[in-house]
Coordinates of N, CA and C in Angstrom, one line a residue:
X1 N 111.6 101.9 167.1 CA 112.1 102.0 165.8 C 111.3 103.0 165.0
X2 N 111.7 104.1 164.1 CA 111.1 105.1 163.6 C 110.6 104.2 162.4
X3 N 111.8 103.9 161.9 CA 111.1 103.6 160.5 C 111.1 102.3 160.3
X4 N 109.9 101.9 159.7 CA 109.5 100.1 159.7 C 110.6 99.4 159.1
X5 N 111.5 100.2 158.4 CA 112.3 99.2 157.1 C 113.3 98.9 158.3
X6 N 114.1 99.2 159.5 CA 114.7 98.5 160.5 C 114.3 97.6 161.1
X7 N 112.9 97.2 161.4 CA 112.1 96.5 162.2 C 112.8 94.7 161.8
X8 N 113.4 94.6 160.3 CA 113.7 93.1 160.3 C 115.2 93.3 161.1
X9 N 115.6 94.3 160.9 CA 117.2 94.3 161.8 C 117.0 94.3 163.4
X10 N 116.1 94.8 163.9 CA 116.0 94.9 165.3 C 115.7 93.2 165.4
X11 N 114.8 92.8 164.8 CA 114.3 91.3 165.0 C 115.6 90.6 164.9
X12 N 116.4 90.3 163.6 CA 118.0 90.0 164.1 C 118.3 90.1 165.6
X13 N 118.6 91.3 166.0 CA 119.6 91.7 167.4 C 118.8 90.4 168.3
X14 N 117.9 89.7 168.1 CA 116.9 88.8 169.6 C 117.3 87.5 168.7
X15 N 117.6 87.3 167.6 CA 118.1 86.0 167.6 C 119.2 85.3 167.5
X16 N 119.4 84.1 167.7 CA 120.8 83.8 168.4 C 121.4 83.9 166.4
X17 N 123.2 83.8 167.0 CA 124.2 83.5 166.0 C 124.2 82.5 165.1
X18 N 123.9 82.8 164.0 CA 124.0 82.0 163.0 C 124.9 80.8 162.9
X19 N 126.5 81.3 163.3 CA 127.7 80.5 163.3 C 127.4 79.4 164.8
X20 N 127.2 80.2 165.8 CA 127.4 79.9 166.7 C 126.0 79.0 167.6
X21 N 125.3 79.5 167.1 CA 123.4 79.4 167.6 C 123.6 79.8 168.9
X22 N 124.3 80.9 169.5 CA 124.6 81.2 170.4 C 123.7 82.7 170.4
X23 N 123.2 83.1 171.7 CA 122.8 84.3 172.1 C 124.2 85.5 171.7
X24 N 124.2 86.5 171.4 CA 125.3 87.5 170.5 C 125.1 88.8 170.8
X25 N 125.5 89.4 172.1 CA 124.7 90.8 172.6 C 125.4 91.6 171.5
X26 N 126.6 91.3 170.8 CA 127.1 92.2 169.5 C 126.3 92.7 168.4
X27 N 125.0 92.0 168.4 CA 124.3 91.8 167.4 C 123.7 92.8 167.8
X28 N 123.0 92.7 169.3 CA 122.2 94.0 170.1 C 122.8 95.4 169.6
X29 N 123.7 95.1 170.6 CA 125.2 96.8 170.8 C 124.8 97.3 168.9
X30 N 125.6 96.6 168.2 CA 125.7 97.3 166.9 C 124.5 98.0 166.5
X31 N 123.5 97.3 166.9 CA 121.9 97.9 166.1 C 121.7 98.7 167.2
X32 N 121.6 99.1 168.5 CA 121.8 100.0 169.4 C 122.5 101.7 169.1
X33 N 123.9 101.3 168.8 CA 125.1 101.9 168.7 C 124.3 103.0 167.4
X34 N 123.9 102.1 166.4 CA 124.0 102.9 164.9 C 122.4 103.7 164.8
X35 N 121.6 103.4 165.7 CA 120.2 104.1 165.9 C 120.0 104.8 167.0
X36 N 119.8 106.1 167.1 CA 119.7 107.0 168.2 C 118.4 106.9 168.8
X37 N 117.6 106.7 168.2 CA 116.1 106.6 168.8 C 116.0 105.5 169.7
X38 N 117.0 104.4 169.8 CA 116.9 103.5 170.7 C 117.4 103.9 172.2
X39 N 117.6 105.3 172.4 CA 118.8 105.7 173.3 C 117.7 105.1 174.8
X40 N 116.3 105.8 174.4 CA 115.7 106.3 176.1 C 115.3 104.8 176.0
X41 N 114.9 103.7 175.6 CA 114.7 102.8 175.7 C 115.7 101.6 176.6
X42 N 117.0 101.9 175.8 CA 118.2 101.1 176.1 C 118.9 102.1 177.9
X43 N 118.1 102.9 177.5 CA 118.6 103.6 179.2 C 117.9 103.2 180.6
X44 N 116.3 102.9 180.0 CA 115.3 102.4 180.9 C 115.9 100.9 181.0
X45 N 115.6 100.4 180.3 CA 116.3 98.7 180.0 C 117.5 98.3 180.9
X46 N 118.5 99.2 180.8 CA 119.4 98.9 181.8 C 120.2 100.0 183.1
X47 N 118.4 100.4 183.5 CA 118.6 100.8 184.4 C 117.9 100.2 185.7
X48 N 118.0 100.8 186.9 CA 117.7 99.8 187.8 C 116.2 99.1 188.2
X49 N 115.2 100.3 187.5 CA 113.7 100.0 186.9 C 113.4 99.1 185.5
X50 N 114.6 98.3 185.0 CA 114.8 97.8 183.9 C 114.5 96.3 184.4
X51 N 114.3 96.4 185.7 CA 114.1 95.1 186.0 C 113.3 94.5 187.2
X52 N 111.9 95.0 187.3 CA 110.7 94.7 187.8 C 110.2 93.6 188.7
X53 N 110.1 93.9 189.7 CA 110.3 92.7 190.9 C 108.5 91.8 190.9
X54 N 108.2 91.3 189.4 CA 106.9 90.7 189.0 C 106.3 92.0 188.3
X55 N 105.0 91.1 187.8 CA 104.0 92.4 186.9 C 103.5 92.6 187.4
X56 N 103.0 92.7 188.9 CA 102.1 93.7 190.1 C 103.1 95.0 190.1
X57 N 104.4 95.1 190.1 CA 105.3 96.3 190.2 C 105.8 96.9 189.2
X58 N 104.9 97.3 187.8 CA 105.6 97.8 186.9 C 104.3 98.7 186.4
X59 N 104.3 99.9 185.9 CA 103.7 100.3 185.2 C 103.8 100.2 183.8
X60 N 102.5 100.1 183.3 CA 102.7 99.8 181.6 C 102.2 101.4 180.5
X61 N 103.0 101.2 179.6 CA 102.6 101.8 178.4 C 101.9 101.8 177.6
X62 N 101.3 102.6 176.8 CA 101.2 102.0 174.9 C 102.1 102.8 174.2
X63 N 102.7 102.0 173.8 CA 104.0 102.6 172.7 C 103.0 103.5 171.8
X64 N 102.3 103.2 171.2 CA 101.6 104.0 170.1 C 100.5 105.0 170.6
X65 N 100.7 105.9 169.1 CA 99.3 106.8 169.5 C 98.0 106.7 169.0
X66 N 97.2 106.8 169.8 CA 95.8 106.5 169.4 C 94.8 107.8 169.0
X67 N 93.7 107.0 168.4 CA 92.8 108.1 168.0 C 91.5 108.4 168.7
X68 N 91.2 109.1 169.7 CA 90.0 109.2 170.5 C 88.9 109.9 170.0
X69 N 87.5 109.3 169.5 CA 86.8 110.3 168.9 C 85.4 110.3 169.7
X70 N 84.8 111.5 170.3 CA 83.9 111.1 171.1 C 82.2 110.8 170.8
X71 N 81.4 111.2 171.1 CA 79.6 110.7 170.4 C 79.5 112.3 169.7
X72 N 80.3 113.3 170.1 CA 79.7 114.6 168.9 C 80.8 114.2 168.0
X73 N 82.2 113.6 167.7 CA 82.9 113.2 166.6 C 84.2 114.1 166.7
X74 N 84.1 114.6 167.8 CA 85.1 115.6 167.6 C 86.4 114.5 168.3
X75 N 88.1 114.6 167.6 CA 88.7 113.8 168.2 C 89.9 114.6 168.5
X76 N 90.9 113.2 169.2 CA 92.1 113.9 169.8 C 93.1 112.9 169.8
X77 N 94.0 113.0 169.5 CA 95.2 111.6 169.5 C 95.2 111.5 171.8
X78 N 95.8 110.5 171.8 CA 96.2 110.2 172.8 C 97.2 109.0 173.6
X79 N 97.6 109.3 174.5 CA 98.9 107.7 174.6 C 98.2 107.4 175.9
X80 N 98.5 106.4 176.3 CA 98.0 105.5 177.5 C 99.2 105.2 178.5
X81 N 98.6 105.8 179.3 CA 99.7 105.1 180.8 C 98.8 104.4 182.0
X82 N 99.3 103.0 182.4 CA 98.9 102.4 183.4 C 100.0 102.4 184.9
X83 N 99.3 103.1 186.1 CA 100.4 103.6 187.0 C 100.3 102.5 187.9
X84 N 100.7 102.1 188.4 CA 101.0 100.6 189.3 C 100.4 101.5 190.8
X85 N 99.3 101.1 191.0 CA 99.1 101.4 192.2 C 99.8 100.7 193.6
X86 N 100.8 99.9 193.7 CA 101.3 99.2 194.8 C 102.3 99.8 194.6
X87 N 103.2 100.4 193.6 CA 104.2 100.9 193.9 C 105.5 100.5 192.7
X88 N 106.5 101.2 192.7 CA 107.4 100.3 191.8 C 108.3 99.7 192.4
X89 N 108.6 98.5 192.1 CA 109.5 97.4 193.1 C 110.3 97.2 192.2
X90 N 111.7 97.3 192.2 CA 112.2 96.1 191.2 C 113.3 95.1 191.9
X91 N 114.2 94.5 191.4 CA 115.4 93.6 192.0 C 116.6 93.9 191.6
X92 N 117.2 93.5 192.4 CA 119.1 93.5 192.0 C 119.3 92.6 190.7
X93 N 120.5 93.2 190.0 CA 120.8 91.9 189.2 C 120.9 90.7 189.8
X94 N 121.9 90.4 191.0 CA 121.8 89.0 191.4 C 120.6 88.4 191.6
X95 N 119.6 88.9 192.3 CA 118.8 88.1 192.2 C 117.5 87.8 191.0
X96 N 117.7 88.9 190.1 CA 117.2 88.5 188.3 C 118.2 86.7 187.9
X97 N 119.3 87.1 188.2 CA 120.0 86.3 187.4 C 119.7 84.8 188.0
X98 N 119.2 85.1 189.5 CA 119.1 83.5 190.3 C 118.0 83.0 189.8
X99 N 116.4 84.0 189.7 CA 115.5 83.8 189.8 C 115.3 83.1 187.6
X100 N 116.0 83.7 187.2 CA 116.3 83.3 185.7 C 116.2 81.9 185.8
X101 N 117.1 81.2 186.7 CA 117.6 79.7 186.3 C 116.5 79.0 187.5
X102 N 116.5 79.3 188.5 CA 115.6 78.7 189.7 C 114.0 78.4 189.5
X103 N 113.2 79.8 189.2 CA 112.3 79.8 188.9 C 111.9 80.8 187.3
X104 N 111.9 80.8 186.5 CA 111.9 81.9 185.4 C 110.2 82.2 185.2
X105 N 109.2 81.2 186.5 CA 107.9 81.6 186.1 C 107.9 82.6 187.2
X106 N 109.0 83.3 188.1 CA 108.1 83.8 188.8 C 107.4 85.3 189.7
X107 N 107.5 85.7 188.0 CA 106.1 87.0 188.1 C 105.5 86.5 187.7
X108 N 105.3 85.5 187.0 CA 103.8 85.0 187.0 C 103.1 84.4 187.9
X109 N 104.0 83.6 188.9 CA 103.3 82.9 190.1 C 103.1 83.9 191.2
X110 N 104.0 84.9 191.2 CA 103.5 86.1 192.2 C 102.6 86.5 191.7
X111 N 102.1 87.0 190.7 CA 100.7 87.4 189.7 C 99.7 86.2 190.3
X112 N 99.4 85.7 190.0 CA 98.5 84.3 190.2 C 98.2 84.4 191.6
X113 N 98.9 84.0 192.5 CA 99.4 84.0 194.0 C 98.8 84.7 194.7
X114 N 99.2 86.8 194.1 CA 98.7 87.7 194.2 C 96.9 87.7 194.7
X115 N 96.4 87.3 193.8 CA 95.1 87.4 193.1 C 94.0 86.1 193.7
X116 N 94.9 84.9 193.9 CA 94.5 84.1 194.7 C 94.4 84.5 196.0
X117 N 94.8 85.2 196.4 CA 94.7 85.6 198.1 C 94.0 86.9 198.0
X118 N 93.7 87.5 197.0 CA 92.6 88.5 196.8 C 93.5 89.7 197.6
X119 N 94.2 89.9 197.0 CA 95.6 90.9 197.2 C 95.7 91.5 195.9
X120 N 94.7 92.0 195.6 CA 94.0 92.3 193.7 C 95.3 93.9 193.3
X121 N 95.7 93.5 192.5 CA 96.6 94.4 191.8 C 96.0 94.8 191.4
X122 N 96.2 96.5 190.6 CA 95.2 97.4 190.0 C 96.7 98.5 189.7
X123 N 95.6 99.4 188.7 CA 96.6 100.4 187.9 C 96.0 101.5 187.4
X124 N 96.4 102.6 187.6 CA 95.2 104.0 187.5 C 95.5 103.8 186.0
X125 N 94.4 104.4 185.4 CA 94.8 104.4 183.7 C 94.6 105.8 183.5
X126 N 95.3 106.4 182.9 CA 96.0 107.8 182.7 C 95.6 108.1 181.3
X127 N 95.3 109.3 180.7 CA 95.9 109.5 179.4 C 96.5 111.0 179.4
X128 N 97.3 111.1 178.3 CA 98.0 112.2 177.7 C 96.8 112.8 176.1
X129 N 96.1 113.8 176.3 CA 95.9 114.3 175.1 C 96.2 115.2 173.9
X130 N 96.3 115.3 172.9 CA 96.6 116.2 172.1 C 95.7 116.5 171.2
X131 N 95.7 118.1 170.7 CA 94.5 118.1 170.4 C 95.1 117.4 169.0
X132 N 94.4 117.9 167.2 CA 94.9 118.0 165.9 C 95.8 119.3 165.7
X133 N 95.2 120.6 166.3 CA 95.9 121.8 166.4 C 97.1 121.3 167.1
X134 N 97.5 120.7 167.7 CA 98.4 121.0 168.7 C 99.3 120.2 168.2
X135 N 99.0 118.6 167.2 CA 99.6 118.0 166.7 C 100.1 118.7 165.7
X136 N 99.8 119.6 164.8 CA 100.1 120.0 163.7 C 101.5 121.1 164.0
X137 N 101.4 121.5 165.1 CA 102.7 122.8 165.8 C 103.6 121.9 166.7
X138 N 103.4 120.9 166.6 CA 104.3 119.6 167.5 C 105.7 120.2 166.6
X139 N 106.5 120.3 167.7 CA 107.9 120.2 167.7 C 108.4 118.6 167.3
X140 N 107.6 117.8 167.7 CA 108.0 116.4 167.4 C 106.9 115.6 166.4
X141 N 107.1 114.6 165.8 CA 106.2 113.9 165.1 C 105.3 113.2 166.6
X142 N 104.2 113.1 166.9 CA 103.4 112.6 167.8 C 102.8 111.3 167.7
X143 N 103.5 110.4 166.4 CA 103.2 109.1 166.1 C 104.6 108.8 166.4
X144 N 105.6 109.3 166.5 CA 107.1 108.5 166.6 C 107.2 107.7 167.8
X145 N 107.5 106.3 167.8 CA 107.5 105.7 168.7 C 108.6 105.9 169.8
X146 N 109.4 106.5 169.5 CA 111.0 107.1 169.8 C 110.6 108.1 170.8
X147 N 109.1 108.6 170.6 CA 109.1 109.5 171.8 C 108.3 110.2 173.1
X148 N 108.5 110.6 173.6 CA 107.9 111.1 175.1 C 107.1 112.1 175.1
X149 N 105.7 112.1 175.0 CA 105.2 113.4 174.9 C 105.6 114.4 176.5
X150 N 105.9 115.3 176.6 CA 106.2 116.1 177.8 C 105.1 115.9 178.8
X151 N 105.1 115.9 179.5 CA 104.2 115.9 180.7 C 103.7 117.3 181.2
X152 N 104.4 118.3 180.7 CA 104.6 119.6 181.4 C 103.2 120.4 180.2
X153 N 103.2 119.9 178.6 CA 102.6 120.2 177.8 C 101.4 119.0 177.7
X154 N 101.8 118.2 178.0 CA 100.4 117.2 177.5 C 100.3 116.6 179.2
X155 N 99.7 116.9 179.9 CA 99.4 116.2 181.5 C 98.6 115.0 181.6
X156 N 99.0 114.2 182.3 CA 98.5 113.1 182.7 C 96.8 112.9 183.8
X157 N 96.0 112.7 183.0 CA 94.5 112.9 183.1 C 94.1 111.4 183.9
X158 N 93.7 111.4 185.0 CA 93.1 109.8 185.4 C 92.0 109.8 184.9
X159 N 91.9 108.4 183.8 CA 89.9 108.0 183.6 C 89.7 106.9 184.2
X160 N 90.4 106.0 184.6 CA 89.5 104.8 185.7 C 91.0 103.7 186.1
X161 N 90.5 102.6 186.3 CA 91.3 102.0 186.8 C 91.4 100.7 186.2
X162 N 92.6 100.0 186.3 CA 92.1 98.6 186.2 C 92.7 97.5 187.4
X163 N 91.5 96.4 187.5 CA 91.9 95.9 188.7 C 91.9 94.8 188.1
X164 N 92.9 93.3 188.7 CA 92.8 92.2 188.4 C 92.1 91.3 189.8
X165 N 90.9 91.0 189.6 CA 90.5 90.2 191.0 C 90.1 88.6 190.8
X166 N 90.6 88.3 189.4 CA 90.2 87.4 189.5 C 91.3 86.1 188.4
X167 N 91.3 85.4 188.8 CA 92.5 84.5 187.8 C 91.6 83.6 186.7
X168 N 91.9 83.1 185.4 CA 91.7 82.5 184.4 C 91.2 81.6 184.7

């Protein structure tokens, strides 16, 4: 969402029907439908990577941009990407839909499971830089949450890793 003053309508679209206390994907569609910035989102979501076979198989984001400033002071915005070193897995709808009602804990028990057999999931941590120059000739706002810095102009940098080896 670009601008905060939608943020209470998006929160609507996740809760059930007033009339009904029923779940209401109309409620979704319409706030969907009337906001374009939701497009690449609502395309990922229900596409066949929309649905992630546990959280060992997904790589993560940070929606937002950050501010990196180093020990001489000099800074750089930056976004964060975590790449799934095992790979991307995801599942069919049927079996989302089974595992919904059968077991709904279980990417978390494959998480756990995972890590208990020392089968340690891990994820390169990437960043994207920009300089202030570069922000300022940005064809796009580089704080808009709506969007994708190019890959072709801002490249994906490895600075380390993270690994989970150990459970709570």
């Amino acid at each position: 969402i670009r601008d905060p003053i939608f943020f209470p309508s998006f929160i609507h679209t996740q809760k059930r029907n007033p009339v009904t206390n029923l779940k209401d994907p109309n409620m979704a569609w319409d706030f969907f439908s009337l906001r374009p910035e939701t497009t690449h989102q609502v395309a990922f979501l229900f596409s066949p990577r929309g649905l992630p076979d546990g959280f060992r198989f997904m790589n993560g984001y940070g929606s937002h941009t950050f501010k990196l400033v180093n020990a001489k002071g000099e800074a750089v915005y930056c976004k964060f990407h975590f790449k799934c070193d095992q790979g991307i897995k995801n599942m069919d709808g049927g079996l989302a839909d089974k595992l919904a009602s059968s077991d709904p804990d279980y990417a978390t028990r494959d998480l756990y499971n995972a890590i208990a057999n020392e089968d340690f999931p891990s994820w390169t941590c990437k960043i994207q830089t920009m300089t202030m120059a570069q922000a300022e000739k940005c064809s796009f706002n580089p704080f808009d949450l709506t969007k994708v810095w190019p890959q072709a102009d801002y490249p994906l940098r490895p600075v380390g890793k993270m690994v989970l080896n150990r459970n709570p």
